XYZ file of C-alpha atoms in Angstrom:
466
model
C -231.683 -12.244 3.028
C -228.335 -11.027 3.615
C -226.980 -10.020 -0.539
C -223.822 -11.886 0.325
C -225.679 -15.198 0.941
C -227.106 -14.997 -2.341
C -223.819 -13.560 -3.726
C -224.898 -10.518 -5.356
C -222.467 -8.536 -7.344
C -221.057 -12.270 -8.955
C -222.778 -11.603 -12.010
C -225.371 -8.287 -13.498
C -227.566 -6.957 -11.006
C -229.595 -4.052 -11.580
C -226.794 -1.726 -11.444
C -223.854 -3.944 -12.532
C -222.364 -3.327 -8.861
C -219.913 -5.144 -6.640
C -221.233 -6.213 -2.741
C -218.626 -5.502 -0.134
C -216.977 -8.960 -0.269
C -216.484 -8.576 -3.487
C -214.854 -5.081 -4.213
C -211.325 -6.210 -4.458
C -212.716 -7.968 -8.127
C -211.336 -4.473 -10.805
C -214.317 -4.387 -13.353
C -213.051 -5.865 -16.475
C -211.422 -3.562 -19.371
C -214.586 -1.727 -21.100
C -217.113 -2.236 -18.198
C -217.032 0.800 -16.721
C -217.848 1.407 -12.887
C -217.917 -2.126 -12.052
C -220.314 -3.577 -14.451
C -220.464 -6.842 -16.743
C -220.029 -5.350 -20.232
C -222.970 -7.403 -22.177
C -221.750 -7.371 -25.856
C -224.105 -5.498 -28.249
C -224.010 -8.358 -30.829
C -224.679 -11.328 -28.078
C -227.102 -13.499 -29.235
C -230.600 -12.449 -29.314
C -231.556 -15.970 -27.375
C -228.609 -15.822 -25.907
C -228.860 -16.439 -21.740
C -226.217 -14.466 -19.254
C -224.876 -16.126 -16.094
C -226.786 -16.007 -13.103
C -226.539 -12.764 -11.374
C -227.092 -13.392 -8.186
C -226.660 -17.370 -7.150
C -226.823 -18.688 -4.249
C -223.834 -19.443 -1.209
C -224.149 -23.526 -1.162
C -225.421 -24.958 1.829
C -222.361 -27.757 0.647
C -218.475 -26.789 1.810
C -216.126 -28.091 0.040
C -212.957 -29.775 1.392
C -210.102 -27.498 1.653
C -208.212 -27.271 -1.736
C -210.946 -27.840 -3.931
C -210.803 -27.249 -7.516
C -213.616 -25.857 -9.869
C -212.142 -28.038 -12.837
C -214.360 -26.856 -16.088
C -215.186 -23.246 -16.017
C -214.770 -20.467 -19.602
C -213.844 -17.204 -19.416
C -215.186 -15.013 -22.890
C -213.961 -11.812 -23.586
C -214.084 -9.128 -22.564
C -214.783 -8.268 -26.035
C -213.215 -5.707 -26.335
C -209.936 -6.630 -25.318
C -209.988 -10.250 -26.802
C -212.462 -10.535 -29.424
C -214.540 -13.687 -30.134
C -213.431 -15.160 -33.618
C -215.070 -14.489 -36.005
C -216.048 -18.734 -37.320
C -217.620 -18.697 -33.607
C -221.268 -20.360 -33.712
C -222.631 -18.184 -31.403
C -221.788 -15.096 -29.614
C -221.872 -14.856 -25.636
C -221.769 -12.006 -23.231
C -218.561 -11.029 -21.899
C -218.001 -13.282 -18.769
C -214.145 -11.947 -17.713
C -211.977 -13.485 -15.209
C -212.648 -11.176 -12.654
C -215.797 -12.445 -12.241
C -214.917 -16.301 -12.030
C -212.491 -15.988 -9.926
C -214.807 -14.360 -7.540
C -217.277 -16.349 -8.058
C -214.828 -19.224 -7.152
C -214.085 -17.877 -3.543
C -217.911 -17.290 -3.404
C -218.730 -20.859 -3.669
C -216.157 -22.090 -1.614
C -213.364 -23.446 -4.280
C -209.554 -22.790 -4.287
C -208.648 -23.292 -7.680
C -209.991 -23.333 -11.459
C -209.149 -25.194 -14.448
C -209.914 -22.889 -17.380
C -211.613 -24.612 -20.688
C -211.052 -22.453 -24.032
C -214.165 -22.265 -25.043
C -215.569 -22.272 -29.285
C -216.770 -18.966 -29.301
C -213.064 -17.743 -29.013
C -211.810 -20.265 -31.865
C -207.964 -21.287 -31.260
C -207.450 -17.707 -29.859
C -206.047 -18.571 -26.048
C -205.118 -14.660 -25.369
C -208.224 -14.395 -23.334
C -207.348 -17.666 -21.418
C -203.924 -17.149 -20.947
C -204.477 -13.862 -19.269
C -206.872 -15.810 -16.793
C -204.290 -17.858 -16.218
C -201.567 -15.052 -15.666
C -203.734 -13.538 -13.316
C -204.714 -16.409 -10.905
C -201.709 -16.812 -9.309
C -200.925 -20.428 -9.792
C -204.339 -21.108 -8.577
C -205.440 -21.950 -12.277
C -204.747 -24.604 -14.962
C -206.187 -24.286 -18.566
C -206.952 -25.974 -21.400
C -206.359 -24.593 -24.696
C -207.810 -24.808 -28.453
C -204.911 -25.433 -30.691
C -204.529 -25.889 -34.655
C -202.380 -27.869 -37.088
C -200.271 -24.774 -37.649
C -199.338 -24.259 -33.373
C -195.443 -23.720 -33.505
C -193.392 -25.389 -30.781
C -192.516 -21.932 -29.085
C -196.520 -20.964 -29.213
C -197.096 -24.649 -27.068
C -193.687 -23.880 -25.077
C -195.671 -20.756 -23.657
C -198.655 -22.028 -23.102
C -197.348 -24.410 -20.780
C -195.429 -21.343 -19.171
C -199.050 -19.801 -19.041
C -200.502 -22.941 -16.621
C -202.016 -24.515 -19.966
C -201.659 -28.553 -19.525
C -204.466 -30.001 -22.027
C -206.152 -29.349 -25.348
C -209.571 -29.725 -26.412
C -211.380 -31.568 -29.624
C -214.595 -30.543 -29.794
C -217.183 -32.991 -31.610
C -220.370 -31.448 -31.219
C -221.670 -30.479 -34.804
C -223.848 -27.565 -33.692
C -220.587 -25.918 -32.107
C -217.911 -26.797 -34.578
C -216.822 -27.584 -37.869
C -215.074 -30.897 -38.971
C -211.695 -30.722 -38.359
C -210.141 -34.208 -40.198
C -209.034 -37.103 -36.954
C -205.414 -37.251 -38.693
C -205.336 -33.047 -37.504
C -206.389 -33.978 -34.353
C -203.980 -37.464 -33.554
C -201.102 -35.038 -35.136
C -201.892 -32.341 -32.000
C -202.258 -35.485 -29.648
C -198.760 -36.555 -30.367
C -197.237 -33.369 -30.212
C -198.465 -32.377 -26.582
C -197.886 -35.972 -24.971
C -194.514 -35.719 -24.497
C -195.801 -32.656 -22.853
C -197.414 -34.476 -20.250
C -200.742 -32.666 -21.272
C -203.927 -34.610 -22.108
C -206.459 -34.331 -24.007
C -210.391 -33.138 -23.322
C -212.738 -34.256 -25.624
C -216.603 -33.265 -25.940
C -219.240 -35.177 -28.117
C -222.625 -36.365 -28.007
C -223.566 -40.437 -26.717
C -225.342 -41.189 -30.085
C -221.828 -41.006 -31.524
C -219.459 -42.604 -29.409
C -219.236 -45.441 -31.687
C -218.017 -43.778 -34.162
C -215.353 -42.338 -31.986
C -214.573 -45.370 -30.106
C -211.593 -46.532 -32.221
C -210.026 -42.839 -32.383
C -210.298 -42.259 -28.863
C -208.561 -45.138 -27.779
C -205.700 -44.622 -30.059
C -204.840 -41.187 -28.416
C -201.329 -41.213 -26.533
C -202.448 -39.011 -23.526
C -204.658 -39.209 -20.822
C -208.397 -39.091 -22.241
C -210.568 -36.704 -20.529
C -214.538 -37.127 -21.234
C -216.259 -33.952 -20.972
C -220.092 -34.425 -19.479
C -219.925 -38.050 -18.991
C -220.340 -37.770 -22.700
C -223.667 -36.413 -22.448
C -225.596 -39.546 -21.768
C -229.441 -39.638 -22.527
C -230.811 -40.042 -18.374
C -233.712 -40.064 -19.752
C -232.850 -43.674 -20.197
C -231.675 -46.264 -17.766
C -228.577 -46.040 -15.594
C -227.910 -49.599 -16.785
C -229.159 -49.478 -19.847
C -226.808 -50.071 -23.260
C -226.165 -46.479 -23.803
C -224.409 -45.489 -20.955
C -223.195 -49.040 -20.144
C -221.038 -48.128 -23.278
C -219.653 -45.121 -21.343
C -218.786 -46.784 -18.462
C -217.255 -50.022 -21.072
C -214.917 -46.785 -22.251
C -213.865 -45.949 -18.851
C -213.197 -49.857 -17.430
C -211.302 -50.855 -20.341
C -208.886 -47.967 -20.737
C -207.433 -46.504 -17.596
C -206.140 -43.446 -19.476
C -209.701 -42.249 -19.797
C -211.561 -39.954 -17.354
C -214.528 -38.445 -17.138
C -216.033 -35.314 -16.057
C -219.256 -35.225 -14.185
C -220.701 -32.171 -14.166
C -223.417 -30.327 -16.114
C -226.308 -31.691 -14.623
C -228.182 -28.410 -16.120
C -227.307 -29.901 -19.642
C -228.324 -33.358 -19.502
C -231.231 -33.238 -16.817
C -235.090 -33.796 -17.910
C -236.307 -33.067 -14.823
C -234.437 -29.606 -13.837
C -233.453 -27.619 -11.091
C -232.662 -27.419 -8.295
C -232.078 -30.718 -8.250
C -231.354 -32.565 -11.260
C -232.135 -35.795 -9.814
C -232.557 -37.682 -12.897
C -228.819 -36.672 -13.358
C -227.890 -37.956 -10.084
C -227.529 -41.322 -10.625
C -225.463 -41.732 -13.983
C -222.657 -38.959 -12.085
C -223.229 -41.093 -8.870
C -222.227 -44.713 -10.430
C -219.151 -43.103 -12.379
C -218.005 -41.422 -9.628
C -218.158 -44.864 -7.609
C -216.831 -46.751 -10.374
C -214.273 -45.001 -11.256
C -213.309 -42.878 -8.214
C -209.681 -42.170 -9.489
C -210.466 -40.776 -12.752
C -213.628 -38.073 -12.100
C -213.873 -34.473 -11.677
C -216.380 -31.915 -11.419
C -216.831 -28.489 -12.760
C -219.229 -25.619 -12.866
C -219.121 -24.979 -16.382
C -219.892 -21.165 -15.163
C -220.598 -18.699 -17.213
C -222.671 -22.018 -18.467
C -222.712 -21.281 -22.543
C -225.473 -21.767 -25.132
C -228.056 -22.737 -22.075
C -231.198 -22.110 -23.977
C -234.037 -23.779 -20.942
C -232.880 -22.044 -17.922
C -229.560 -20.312 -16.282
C -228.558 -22.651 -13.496
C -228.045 -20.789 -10.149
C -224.147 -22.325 -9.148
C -224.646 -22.388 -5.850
C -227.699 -25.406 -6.181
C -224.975 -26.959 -8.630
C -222.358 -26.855 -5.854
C -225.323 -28.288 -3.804
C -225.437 -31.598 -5.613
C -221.812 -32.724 -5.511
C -222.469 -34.626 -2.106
C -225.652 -36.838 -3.532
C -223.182 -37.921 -6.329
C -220.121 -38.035 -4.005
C -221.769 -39.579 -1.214
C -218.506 -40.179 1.390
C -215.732 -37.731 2.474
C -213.318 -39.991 0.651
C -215.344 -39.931 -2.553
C -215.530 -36.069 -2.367
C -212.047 -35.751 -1.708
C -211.152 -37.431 -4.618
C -213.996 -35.791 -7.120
C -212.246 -32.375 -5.930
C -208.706 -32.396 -4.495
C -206.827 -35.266 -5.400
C -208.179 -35.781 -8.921
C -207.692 -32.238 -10.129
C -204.249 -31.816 -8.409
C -202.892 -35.213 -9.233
C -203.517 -34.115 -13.578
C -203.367 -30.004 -13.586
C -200.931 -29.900 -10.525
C -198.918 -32.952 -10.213
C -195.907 -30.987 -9.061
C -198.042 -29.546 -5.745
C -199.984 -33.096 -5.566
C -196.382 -34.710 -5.052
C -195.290 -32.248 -2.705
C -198.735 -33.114 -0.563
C -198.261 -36.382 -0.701
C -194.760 -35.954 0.648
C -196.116 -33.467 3.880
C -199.142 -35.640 4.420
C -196.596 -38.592 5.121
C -195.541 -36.645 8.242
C -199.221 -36.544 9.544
C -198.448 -40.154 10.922
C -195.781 -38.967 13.509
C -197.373 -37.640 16.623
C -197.555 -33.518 17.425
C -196.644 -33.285 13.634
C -198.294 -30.653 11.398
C -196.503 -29.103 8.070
C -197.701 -25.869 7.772
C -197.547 -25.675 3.624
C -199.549 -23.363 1.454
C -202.586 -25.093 2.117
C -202.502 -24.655 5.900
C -201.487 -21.279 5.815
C -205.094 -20.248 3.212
C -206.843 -22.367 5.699
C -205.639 -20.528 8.864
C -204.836 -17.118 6.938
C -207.989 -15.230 9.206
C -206.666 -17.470 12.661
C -203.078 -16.076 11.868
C -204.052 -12.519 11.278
C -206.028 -12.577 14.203
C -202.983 -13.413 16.279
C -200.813 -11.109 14.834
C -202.729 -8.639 15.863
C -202.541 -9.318 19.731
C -198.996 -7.390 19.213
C -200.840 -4.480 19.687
C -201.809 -3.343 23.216
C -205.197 -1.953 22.560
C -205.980 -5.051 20.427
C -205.091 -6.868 23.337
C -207.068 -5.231 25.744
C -210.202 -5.439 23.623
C -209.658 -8.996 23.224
C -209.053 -9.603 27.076
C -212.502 -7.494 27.503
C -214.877 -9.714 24.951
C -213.411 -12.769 23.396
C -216.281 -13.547 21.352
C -216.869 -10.098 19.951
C -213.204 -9.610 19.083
C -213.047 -12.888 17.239
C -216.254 -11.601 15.413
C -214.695 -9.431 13.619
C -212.328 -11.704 12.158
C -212.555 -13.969 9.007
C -212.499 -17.101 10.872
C -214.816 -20.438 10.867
C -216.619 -21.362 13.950
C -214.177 -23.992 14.468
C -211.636 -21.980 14.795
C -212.736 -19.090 17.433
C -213.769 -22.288 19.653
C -210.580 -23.493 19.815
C -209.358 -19.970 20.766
C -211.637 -19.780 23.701
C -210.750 -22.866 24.683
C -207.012 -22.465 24.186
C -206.760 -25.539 22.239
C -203.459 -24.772 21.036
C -203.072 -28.071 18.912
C -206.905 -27.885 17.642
C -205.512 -24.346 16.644
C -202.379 -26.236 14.407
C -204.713 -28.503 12.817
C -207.153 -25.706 11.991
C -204.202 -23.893 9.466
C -202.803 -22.305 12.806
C -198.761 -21.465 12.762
C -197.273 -21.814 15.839
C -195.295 -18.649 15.665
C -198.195 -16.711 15.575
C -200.546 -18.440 17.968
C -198.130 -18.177 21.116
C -199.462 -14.632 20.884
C -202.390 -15.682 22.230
C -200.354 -17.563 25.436
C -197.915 -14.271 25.748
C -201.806 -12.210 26.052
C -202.724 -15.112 28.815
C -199.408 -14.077 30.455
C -197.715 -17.727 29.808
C -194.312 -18.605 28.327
C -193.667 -20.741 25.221
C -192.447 -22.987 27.505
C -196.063 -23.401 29.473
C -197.467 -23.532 25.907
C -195.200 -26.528 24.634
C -196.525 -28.116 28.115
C -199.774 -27.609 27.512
C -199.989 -28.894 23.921
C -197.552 -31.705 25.267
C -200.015 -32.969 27.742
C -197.705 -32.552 31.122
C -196.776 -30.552 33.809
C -194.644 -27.517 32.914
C -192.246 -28.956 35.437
C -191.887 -31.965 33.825
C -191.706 -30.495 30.721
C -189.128 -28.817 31.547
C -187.169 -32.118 33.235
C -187.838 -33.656 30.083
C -186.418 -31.354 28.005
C -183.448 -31.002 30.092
C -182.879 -34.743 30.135
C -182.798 -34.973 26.260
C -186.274 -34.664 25.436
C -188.801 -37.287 24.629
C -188.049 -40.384 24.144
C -188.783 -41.760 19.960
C -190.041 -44.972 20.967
C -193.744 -44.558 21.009
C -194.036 -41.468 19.291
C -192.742 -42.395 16.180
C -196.205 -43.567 14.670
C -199.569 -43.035 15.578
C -200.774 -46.066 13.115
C -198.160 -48.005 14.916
C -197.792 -47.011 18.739
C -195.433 -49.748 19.251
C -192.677 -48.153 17.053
């Protein structure tokens, strides 16, 4: 098997070394030459991310978000603290972030995680060096000054977490916690809480109380070992239909499954029915580098591989990774969407925004580089083993040998670039617009003379009457 189909280089092989797709990833601070520095005092028991998962036989829709993911360390430039319950290898941003265009994602949302305490240096700098394509969450104490919460909302952060799992964390009093709450709501952040089923009772009455937006890490890490319907989770689910400020998280399969990989199907289910339920208010992470798994290290590829058997439609998918994520960590992008996806209606319309131009980024360079004679010629000669050597998806070269110009738009094409490909056919912008038009260039060009085309009719395509 190819090494890039089983994404070697991600995580520690046997020499710690980067694959070809992978080399623009620096090695993190420490590492030397590349490799994953493993902490001399990590955890005797302690597991280390996969090091070589697989490339999911799942795609993701365009835009997708990886919305629980940790970055720890490197060590030694952002130590762990020193209260931690247990201490990890170093899993550095580098390394999620590639993993992240491995799989097939867009964008992260970055949880602090305990072993680094309320320390956020190492999660800001993931943050600072994603390039808007990351939101975090941060750990935060009674003492956080206004300035300290003032930049890590500069830094992409836009939640906090309360951790209630004994084994990972030590009491901190609820009057603490509801002070933090009310401090970051006006904010706009939320709140990202982690527990254990058995006590949801007891944190029923505190969790409701919270002023934010109530974000439920794990489905709250329900027992599947016992009905989907049975009382336990049906007091989940009671949680989420009775307070619409609460969401939930549905990932970790690896945690909560009795059964195991690769499948987790006795986790299917339970994420299935919330994700049905409550379609509006779910997301899904990979947890990667996947901390304090003591069974097995899940290969994230096979995790990727379940999101369509709990998200079992395109619009239930679309939800669980696009909308959901950008409508809390990126409201500000989700509302400018929502804004260009209104155009979509009007006939020969496509907004070529930051999403189009990722999507087509390979299509586009591929054009651009018809403005070179020899390119040209060695296109003219093979088409197919041109467009080979060119990061494009199968969709795309077939609607360059076909010369489907508007397949080409739709496909993250920008029609500045893509007339290259008519001026290489020896046709004229104006043939182009024809072509993509659906007439004759001669009555293209009456039409155009005359005014151009007429609005009624091609206002709407919902409504070809307008």
């Amino acid at each position: 098997m190819d090494p890039r189909e089983r994404g070697e280089g991600i995580g520690v092989d046997a020499r710690g070394e980067d694959p070809e797709r992978l080399q623009s990833a620096p090695a993190p601070v420490g590492a030397g030459e590349g490799r994953v520095r493993v902490g001399t005092a990590m955890d005797a028991d302690y597991l280390p991310f996969h090091p070589n998962p697989s490339k999911p036989r799942y795609t993701p829709p365009p835009g997708a978000v990886d919305a629980h993911c940790h970055v720890f360390g490197p060590a030694a430039r952002f130590p762990y603290a020193p209260e931690r319950k247990y201490t990890p290898c170093d899993a550095p941003r580098e390394r999620l972030y590639a993993l992240r265009d491995f799989l097939g994602f867009e964008r992260n949302v970055v949880v602090q995680a305990t072993c680094h305490g309320n320390d956020n240096r190492a999660l800001v700098d993931a943050l600072i060096h994603s390039h808007g394509r990351a939101r975090g969450v941060a750990s935060v104490g009674r003492g956080v000054t206004d300035a300290e919460l003032d930049a890590l909302h500069d830094a992409g952060v836009r939640g906090v977490r309360f951790n209630f799992v004994r084994r990972l964390v030590d009491f901190t009093p609820r009057d603490v916690l509801a002070e933090i709450a009310a401090r970051i709501a006006p904010r706009g952040w939320h709140v990202v809480v982690y527990f254990e089923a058995q006590d949801l009772p007891e944190l029923w009455d505190f969790f409701t109380s919270l002023p934010t937006t109530v974000v439920v890490d794990h489905m709250g890490r329900p027992d599947v070992g016992q009905p989907v319907d049975g009382p336990g989770f049906g007091l989940f689910r009671r949680l989420l239909a009775e307070h619409r400020n609460v969401w939930s998280k549905v990932s970790c399969p690896e945690r909560l499954s009795k059964s195991g990989p690769p499948g987790y199907d006795d986790v299917v289910p339970f994420a299935r029915r919330i994700v049905e339920e409550f379609p509006d208010r779910v997301l899904w992470g990979t947890d990667w580098p996947h901390p304090n798994m003591k069974s097995h290290m899940p290969d994230d590829g096979a995790l990727v591989d379940v999101i369509p058997r709990i998200a079992p439609t395109p619009s239930l998918e679309r939800r669980l990774l696009v909308d959901n994520p950008m409508r809390l960590y990126w409201p500000e992008v989700a509302a400018a969407r929502a804004y260009t996806e209104a155009f979509a209606d009007i006939p020969g319309t496509v907004v070529f925004d930051a999403t189009q131009s990722r999507l087509g980024y390979g299509l586009n360079q591929f054009c651009m580089s018809l403005m070179n004679g020899e390119n040209r010629a060695a296109f003219k000669a093979d088409e197919r083993g041109y467009l080979a050597g060119w990061p494009m998806t199968g969709e795309q070269r077939e609607a360059v040998i076909a010369r489907d110009y508007n397949r080409m738009l739709a496909l993250g094409g920008n029609i500045y670039f893509i007339a290259k490909i008519g001026a290489t056919d020896g046709h004229s912008f104006q043939n182009l617009a024809a072509k993509m038009t659906g007439v004759p260039e001669d009555a293209y060009r009456a039409m155009m003379i005359a005014g151009g085309r007429s609005p009624r009719g091609n206002r709407s395509r919902s409504d070809p009457s307008r």
